[in-house]
mmCIF file of C-alpha atoms and ligand atoms in Angstrom:
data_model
loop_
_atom_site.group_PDB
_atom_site.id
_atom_site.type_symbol
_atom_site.label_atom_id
_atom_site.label_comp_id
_atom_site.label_asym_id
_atom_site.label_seq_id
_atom_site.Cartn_x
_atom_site.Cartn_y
_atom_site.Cartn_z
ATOM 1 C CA UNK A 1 77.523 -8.909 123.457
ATOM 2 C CA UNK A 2 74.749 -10.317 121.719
ATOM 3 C CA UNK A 3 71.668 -8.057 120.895
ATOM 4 C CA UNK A 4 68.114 -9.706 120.160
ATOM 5 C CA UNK A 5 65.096 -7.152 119.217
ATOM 6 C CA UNK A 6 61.231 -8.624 120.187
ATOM 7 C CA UNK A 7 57.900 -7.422 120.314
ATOM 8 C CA UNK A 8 55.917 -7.898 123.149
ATOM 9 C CA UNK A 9 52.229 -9.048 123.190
ATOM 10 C CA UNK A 10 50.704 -4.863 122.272
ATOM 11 C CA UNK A 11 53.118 -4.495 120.397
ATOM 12 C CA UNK A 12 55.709 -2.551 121.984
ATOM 13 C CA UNK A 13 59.690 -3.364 121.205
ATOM 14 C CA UNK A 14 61.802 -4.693 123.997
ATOM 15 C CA UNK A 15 65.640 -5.859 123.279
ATOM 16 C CA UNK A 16 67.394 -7.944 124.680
ATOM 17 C CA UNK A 17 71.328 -6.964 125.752
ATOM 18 C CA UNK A 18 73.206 -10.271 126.356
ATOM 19 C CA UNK A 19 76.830 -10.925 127.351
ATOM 20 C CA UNK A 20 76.638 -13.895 126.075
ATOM 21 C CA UNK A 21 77.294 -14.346 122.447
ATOM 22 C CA UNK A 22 75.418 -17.191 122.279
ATOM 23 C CA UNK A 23 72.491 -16.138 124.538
ATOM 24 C CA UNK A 24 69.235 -17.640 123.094
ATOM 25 C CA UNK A 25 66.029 -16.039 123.110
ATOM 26 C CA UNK A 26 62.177 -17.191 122.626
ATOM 27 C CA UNK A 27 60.811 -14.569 121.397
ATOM 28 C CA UNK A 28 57.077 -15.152 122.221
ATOM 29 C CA UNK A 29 54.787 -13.266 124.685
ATOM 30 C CA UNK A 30 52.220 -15.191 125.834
ATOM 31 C CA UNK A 31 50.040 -12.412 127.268
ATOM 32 C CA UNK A 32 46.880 -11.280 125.494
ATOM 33 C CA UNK A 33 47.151 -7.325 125.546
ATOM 34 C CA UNK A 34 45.243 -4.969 123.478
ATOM 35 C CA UNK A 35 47.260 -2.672 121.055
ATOM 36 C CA UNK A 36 49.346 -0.301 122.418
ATOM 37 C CA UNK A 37 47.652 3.170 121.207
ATOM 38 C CA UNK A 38 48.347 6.235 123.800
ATOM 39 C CA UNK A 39 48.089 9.520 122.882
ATOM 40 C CA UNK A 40 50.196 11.805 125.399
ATOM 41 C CA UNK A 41 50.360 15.497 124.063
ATOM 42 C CA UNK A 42 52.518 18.624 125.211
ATOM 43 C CA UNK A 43 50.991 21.774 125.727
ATOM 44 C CA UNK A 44 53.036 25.283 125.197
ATOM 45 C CA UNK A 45 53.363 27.521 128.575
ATOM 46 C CA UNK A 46 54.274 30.995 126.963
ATOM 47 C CA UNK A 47 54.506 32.827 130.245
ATOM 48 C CA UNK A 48 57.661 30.413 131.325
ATOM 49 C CA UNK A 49 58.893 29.981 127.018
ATOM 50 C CA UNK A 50 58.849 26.043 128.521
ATOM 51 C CA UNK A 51 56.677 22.507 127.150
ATOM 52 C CA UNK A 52 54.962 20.737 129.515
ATOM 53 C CA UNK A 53 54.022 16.997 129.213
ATOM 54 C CA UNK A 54 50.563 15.746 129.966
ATOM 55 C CA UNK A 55 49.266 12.090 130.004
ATOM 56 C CA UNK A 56 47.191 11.238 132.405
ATOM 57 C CA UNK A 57 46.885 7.941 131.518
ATOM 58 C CA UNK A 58 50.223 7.062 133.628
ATOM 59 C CA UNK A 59 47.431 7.848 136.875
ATOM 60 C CA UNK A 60 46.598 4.636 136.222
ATOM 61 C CA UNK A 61 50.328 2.959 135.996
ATOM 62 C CA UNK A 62 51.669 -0.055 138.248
ATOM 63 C CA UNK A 63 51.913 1.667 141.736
ATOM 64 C CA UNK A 64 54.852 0.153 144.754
ATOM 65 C CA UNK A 65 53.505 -3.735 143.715
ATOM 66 C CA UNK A 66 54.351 -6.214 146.557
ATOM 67 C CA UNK A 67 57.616 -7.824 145.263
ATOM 68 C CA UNK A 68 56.063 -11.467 143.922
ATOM 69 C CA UNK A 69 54.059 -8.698 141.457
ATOM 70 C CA UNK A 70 56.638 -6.892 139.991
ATOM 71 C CA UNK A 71 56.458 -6.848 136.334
ATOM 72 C CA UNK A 72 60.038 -6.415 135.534
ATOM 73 C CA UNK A 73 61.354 -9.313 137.281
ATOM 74 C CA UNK A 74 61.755 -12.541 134.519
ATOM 75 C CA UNK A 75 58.596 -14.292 133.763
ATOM 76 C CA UNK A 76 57.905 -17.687 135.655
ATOM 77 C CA UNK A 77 55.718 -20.807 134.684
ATOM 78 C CA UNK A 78 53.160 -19.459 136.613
ATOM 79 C CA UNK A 79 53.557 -15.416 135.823
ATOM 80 C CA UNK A 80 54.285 -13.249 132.558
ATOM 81 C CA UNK A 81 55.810 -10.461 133.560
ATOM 82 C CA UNK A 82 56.499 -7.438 131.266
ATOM 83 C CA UNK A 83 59.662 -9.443 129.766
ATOM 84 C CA UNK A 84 59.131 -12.718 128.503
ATOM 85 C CA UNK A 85 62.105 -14.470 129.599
ATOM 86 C CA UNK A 86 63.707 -16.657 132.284
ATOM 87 C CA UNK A 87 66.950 -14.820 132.648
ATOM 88 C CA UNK A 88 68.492 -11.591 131.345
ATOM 89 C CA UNK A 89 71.546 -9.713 131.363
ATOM 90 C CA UNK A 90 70.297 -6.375 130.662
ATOM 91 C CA UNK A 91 67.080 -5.449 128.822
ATOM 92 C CA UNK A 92 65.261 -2.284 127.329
ATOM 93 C CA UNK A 93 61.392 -2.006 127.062
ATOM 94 C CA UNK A 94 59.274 0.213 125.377
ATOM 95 C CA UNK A 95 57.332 2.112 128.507
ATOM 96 C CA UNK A 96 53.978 1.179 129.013
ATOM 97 C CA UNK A 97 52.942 4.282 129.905
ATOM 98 C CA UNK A 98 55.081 6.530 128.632
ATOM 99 C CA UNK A 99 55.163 10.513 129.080
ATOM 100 C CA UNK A 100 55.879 10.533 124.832
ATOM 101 C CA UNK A 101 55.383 7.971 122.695
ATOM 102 C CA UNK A 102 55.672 7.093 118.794
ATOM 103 C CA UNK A 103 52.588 7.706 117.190
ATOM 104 C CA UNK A 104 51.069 5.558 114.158
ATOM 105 C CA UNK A 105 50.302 9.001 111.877
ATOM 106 C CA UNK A 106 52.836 11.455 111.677
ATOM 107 C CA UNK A 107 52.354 13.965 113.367
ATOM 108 C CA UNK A 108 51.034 17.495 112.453
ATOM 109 C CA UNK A 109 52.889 20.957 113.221
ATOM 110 C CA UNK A 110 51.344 22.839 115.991
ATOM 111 C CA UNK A 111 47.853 22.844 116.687
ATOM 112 C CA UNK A 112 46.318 26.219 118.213
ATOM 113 C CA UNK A 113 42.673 26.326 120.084
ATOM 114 C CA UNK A 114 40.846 29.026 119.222
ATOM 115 C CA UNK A 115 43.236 31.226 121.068
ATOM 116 C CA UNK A 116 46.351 31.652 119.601
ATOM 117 C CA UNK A 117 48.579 31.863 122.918
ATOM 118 C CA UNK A 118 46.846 27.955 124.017
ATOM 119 C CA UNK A 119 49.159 26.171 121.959
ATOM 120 C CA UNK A 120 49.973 22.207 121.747
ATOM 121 C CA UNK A 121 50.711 19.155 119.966
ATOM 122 C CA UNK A 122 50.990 15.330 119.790
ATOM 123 C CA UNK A 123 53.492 14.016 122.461
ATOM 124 C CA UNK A 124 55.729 12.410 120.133
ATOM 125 C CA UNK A 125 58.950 10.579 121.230
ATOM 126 C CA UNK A 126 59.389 7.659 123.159
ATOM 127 C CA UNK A 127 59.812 6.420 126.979
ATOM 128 C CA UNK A 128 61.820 2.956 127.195
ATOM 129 C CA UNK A 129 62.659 1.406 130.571
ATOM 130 C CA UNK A 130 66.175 0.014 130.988
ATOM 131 C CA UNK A 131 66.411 -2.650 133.032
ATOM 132 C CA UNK A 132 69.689 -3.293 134.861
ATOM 133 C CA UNK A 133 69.848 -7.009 136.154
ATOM 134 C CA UNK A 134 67.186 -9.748 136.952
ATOM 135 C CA UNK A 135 67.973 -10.103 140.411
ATOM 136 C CA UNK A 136 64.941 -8.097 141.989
ATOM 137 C CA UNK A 137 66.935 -7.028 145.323
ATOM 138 C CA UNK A 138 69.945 -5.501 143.602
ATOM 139 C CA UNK A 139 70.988 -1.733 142.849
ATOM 140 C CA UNK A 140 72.833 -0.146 140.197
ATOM 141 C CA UNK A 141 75.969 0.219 142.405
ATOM 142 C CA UNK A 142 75.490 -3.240 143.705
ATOM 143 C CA UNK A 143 76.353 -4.199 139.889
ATOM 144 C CA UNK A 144 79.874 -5.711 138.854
ATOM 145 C CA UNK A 145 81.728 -3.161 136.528
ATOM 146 C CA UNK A 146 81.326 -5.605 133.698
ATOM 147 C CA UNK A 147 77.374 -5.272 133.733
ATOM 148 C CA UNK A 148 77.821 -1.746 133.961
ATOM 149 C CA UNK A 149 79.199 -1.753 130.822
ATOM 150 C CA UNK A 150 77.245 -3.863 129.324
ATOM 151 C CA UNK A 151 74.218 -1.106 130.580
ATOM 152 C CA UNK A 152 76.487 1.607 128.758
ATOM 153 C CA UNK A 153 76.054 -0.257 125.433
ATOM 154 C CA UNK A 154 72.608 -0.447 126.049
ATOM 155 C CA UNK A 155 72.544 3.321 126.526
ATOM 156 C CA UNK A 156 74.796 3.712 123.411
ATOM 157 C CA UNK A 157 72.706 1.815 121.194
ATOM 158 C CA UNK A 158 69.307 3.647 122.243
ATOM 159 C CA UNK A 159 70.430 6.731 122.154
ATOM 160 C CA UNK A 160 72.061 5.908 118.280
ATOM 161 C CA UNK A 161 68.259 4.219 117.710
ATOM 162 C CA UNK A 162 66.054 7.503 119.187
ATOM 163 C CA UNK A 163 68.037 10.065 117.991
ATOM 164 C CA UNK A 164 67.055 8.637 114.705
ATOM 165 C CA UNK A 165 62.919 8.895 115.159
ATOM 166 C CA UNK A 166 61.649 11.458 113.246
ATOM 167 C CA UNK A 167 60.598 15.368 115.796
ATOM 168 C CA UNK A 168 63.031 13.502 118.420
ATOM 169 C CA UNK A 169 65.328 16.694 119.762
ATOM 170 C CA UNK A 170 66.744 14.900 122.820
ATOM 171 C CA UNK A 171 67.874 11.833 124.242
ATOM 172 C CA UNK A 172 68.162 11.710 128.322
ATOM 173 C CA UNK A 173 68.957 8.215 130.155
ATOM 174 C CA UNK A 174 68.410 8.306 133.666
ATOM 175 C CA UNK A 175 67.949 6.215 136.759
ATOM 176 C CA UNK A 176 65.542 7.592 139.700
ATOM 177 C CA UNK A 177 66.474 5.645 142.707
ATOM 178 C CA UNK A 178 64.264 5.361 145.521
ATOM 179 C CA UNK A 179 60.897 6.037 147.018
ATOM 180 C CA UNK A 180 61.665 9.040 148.571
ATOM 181 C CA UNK A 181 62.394 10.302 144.913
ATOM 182 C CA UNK A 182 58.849 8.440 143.423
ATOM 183 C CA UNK A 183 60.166 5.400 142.370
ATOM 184 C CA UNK A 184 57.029 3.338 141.418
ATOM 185 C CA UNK A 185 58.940 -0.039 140.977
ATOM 186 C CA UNK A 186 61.507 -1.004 143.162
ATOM 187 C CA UNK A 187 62.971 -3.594 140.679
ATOM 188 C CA UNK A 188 66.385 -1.666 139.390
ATOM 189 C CA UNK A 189 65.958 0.125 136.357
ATOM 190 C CA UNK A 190 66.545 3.230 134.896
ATOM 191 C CA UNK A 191 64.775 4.845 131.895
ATOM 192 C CA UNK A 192 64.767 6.950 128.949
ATOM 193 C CA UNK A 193 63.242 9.868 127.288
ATOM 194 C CA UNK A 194 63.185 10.492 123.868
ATOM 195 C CA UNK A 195 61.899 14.067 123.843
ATOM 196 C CA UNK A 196 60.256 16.261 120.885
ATOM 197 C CA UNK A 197 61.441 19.630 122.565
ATOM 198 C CA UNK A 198 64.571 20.438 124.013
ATOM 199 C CA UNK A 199 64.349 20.513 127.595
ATOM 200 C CA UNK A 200 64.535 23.983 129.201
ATOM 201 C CA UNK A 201 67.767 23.024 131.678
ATOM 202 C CA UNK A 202 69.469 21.975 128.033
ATOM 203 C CA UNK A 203 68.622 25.513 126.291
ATOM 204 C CA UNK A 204 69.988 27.407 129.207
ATOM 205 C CA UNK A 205 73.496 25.640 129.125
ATOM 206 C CA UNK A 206 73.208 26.015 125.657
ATOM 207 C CA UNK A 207 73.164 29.570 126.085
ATOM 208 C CA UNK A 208 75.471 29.758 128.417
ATOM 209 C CA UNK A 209 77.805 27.854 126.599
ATOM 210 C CA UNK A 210 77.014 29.854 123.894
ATOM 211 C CA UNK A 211 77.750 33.100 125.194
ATOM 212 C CA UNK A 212 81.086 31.720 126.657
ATOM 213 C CA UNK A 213 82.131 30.839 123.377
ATOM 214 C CA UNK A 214 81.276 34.582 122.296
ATOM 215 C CA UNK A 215 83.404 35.809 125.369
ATOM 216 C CA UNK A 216 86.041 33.697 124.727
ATOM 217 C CA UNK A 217 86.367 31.391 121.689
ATOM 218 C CA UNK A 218 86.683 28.613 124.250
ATOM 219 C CA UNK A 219 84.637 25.281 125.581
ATOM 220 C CA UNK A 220 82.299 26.699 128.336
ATOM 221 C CA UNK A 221 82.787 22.624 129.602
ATOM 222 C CA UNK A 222 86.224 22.415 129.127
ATOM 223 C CA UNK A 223 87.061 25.549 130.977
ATOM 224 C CA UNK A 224 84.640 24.523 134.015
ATOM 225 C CA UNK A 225 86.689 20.637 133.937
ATOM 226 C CA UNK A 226 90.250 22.731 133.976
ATOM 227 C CA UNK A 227 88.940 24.956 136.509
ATOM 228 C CA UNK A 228 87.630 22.377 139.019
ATOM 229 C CA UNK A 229 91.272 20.496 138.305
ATOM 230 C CA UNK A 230 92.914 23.679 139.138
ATOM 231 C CA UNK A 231 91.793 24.342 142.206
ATOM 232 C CA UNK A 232 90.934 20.273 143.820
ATOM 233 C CA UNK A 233 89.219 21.361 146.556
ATOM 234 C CA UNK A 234 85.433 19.663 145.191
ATOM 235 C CA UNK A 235 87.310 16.767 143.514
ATOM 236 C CA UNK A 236 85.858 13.582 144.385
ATOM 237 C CA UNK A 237 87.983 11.029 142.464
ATOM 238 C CA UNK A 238 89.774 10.837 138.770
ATOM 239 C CA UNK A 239 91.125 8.549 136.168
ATOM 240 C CA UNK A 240 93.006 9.195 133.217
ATOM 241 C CA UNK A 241 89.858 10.152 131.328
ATOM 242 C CA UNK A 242 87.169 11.350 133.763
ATOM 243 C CA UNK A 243 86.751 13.348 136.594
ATOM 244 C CA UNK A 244 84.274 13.635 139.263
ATOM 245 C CA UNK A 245 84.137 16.676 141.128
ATOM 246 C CA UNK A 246 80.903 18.388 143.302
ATOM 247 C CA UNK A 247 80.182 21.341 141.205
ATOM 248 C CA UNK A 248 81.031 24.449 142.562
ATOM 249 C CA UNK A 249 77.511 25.910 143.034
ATOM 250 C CA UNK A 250 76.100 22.499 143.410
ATOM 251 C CA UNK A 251 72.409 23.161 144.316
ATOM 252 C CA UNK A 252 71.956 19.465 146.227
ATOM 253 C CA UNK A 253 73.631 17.858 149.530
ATOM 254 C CA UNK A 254 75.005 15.668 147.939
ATOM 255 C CA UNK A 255 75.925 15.753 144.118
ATOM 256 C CA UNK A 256 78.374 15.060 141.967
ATOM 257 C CA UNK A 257 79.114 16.025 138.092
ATOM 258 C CA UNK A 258 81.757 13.182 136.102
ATOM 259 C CA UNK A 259 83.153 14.943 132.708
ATOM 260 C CA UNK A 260 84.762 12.960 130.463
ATOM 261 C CA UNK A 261 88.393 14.593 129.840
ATOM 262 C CA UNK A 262 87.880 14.659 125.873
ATOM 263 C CA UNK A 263 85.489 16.689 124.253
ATOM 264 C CA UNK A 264 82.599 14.393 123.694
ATOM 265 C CA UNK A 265 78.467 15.475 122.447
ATOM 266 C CA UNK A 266 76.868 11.640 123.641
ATOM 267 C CA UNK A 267 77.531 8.744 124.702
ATOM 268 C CA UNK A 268 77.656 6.941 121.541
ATOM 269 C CA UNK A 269 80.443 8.948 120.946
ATOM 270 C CA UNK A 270 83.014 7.553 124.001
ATOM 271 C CA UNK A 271 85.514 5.853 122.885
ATOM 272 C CA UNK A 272 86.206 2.045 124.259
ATOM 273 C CA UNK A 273 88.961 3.388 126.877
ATOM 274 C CA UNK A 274 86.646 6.064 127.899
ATOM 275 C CA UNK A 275 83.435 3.414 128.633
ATOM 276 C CA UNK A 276 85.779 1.061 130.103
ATOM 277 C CA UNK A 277 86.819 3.449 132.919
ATOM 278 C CA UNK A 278 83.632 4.955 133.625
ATOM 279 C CA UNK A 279 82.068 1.672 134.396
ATOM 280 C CA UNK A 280 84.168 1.288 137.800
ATOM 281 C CA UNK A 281 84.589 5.449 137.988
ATOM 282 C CA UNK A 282 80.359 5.431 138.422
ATOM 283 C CA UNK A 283 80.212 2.519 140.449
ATOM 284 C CA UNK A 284 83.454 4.583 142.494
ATOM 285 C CA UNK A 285 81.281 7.693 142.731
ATOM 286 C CA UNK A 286 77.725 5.725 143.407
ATOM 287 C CA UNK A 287 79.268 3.712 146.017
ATOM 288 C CA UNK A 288 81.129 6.845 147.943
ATOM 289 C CA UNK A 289 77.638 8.741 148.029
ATOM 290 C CA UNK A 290 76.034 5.738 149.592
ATOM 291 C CA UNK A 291 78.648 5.370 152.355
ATOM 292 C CA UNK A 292 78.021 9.316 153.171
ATOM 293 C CA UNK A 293 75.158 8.968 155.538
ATOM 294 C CA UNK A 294 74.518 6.120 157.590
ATOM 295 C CA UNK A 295 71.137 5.155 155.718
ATOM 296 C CA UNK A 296 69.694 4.354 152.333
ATOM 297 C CA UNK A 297 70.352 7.182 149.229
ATOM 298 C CA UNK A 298 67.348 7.926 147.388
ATOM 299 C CA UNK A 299 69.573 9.963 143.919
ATOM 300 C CA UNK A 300 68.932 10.627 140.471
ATOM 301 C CA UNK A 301 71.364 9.639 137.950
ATOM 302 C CA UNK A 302 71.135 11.908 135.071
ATOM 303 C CA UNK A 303 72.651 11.881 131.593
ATOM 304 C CA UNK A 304 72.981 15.183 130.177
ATOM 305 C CA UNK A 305 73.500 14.838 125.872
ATOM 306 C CA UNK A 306 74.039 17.258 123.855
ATOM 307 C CA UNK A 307 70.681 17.901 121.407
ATOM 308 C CA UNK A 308 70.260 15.418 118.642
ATOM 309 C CA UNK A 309 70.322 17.820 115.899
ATOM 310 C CA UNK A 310 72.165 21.321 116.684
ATOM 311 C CA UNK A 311 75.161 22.760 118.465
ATOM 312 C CA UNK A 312 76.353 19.320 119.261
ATOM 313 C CA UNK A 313 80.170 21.359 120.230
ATOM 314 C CA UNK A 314 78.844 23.374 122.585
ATOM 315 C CA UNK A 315 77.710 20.706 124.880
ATOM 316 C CA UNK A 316 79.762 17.917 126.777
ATOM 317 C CA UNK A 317 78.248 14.275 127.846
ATOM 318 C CA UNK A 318 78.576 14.452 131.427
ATOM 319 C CA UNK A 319 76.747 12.403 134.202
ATOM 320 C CA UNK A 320 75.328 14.231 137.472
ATOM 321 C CA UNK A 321 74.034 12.449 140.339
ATOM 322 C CA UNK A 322 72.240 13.857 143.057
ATOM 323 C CA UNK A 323 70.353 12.893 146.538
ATOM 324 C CA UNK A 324 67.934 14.796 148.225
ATOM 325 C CA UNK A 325 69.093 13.136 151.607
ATOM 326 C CA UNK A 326 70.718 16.007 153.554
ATOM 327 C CA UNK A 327 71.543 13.469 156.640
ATOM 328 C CA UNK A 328 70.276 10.178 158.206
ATOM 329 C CA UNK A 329 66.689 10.422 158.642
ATOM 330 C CA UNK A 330 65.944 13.760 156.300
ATOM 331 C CA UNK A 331 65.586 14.618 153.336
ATOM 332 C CA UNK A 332 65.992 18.143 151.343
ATOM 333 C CA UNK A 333 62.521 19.489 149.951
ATOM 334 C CA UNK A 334 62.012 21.652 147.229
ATOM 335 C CA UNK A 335 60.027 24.420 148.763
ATOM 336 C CA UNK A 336 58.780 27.721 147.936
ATOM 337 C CA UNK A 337 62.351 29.299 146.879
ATOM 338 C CA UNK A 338 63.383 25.901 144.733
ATOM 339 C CA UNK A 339 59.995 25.007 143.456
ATOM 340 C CA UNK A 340 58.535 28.542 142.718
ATOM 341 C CA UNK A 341 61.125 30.766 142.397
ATOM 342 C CA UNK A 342 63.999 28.311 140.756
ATOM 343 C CA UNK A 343 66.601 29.517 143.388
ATOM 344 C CA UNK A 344 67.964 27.062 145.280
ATOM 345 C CA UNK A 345 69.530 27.021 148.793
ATOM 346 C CA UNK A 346 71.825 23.863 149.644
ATOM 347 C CA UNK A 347 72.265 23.185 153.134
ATOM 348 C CA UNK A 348 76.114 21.676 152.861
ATOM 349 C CA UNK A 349 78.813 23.318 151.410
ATOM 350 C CA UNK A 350 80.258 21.876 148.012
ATOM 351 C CA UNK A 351 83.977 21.618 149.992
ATOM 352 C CA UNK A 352 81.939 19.929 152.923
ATOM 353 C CA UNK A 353 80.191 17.476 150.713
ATOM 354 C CA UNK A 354 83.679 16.528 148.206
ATOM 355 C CA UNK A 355 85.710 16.150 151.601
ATOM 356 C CA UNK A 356 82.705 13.968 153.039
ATOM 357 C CA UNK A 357 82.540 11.914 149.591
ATOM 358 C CA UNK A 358 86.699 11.583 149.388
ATOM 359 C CA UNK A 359 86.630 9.825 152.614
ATOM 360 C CA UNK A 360 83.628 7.532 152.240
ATOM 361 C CA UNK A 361 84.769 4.221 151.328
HETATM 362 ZN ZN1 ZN B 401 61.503 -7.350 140.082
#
C-alpha cells in the first residue's frame, strides 16, 4: 500500500490510500477556496455532566446533491470535486465542515461567561471523511475483502495520526449509512471524529468496566465475549479471532457487536491475522443484516476505542452495527422513552434477531 499526503486548495489535508505501490499522484487542486478557518466550540451541560457540540456553520453543508454533483466522486475535466484525482483506491479528507476542528492558536482552558455554571471552549479536534471506493453507486458491503482492508489501514493510520493532536481524548471511525439515518451524501464514505472530551457512552463503559474489575479482578469485555460463547444462542458467526454475536440487551432490531478474541485497546493495535479476518467477518456480518428484511438497511457502523490517553485495559476495540429498520417498510424511532428518558424498548428479541441474521445469506 502506498500512502501519499496533499493539501487541498483551503488548505485542508487529504491522503491518499493506494494499493498500488506505484500509484502516482498530482498533487494539485485547482479550485480557488478561501482558507479554511471554522471555529466550532463545545459548550458544558452540567445538569446531564455531558459536552455538547455546536457549529452551526454545517447548516449550510452540501445537502442530498443530484449524483453528477457529488463532491466526493473523482474530479473530471470538466468538474473539481473535493478530491483532486481521476481514480482512487481509498482516500481520507479533512471535513469541510467539521463538528471539531484543529485550530491555528492553541487553545485556552475553559472559558466561563459571567456565570460560572455556562461553561465552554474551543471545539478542538478534527472531523475527516473516509472515503471507501470511487465508484459512486457502491456500498461498504458491496466492497471486495481486499479494499476492506485496505479501509482498515486507513483507519489504523488515522487513528495513530489523531490520537497524536494535542486536547484529542478520542478517536471514533464510523460509517452512517443511509437517508433514513441523515446521510447527506450518498457517495460511500464513512467518517471520523477526533474528539476533545470523552464521549459520555465511553465514560459509562468505563465505569462499568471499572467497577467489574473492582468486583472481580477480571476483563468486564472478556467476561461478556466468554459469556455470549457460552451460551450461543445470539451468536451470529465466528472465526478463529472474532466473534459476532447480538448483544444480549441489544437496544436496536437489528444489531450486532464483533469482539476481537484477544485483548485489544484500538485498532492500530490488531495484529495482521486479526485485520485479515475481520475484513471478510464485517463484510459476513454487513451482508447477513442486509439480507434480513426484504428492503434497503439504513445502519450505523460504529467503532468503539478505548480513550487515547487513560485506562486503555479496561476497554476492548469492538465494532457495533445497528439499523433502525424494524421490518420492510418501517423504521424504529427514538421517541419519548429513547430520546428523553435514555431507556430503550426494542421491538425484536436479541434470540429472534441472531436466529434471523444466522440464516440470512
Ligand atoms: Zn460520488
Amino acid at each position: 500500500m502506498k500512502k501519499t499526503h496533499a493539501r487541498l486548495a483551503d488548505g485542508r489535508e487529504i491522503i491518499y490510500f493506494d494499493e498500488s505501490d506505484y500509484a502516482a499522484r498530482d498533487l494539485s487542486d485547482p479550485r480557488e477556496l478561501s482558507p479554511f478557518r471554522l471555529r466550532p466550540t463545545v459548550r458544558y451541560d452540567v445538569v446531564q455532566d455531558e459536552w455538547v457540540g455546536l457549529a452551526d456553520f454545517r447548516q449550510d453543508r452540501t445537502y442530498l446533491p443530484p449524483d453528477d454533483q457529488c463532491p466526493l466522486c473523482p474530479s473530471t475535466a470538466s468538474r473539481s470535486t473535493e478530491i483532486p484525482a481521476q481514480s482512487y483506491d481509498v482516500v481520507v479528507l479533512e471535513n469541510r465542515f467539521p463538528s471539531f476542528a484543529t485550530m491555528a492558536e492553541a487553545a485556552g482552558p475553559d472559558e466561563t461567561l459571567s456565570e460560572p455554571l455556562l461553561r465552554w471552549q474551543s471545539g478542538v479536534g478534527r472531523c475527516e471523511v473516509v472515503c471507501f471506493t470511487a465508484d459512486h453507486d457502491s456500498s461498504f458491503s458491496a466492497l471486495t475483502p481486499g479494499r476492506v482492508r485496505t479501509v482498515i489501514e486507513a483507519w489504523v493510520d488515522r487513528t495513530v495520526g489523531l490520537s497524536a493532536l494535542p486536547h484529542v481524548e478520542q478517536i471514533f471511525c464510523f460509517e452512517n449509512r443511509g437517508e433514513e439515518i441523515g446521510v447527506t451524501l450518498a457517495h460511500p464514505h464513512g467518517q471520523i471524529y477526533a474528539y476533545p472530551f470523552l464521549t459520555p457512552r465511553t465514560r459509562r463503559m468505563l465505569d462499568s468496566a471499572c467497577a467489574h474489575r473492582g468486583r472481580t479482578g477480571r476483563n468486564l469485555f472478556a467476561d461478556v465475549l466468554a459469556a455470549e460463547q457460552r451460551s450461543g444462542d445470539r451468536i451470529v458467526a465466528r472465526g478463529a479471532l472474532w466473534t459476532a454475536f447480538v448483544p444480549f440487551a441489544a437496544r436496536w432490531p437489528l444489531e450486532v457487536h464483533v469482539y476481537p478474541h484477544r485483548h485489544v485497546p484500538d485498532l492500530p493495535a490488531l495484529s495482521d491475522d486479526e485485520r485479515a479476518e475481520l475484513s471478510w467477518l464485517y463484510l459476513d456480518v454487513l451482508r447477513r443484516m442486509e439480507a434480513v428484511f426484504d428492503d434497503t438497511l439504513p445502519y450505523i457502523a460504529a467503532w468503539h476505542q478505548a480513550p487515547v490517553r487513560i485506562d486503555r485495559d479496561l476497554v476492548r476495540l469492538h465494532l457495533q452495527l445497528f439499523s433502525i429498520r424494524r421490518g420492510p417498510g418501517r423504521l424504529k424511532y427514538l421517541a419519548g422513552s429513547e430520546s428523553a428518558m435514555g431507556a430503550f424498548v426494542n421491538d425484536i428479541t436479541p434470540e429472534r434477531a441472531a436466529r434471523l441474521l444466522r440464516e440470512a445469506r
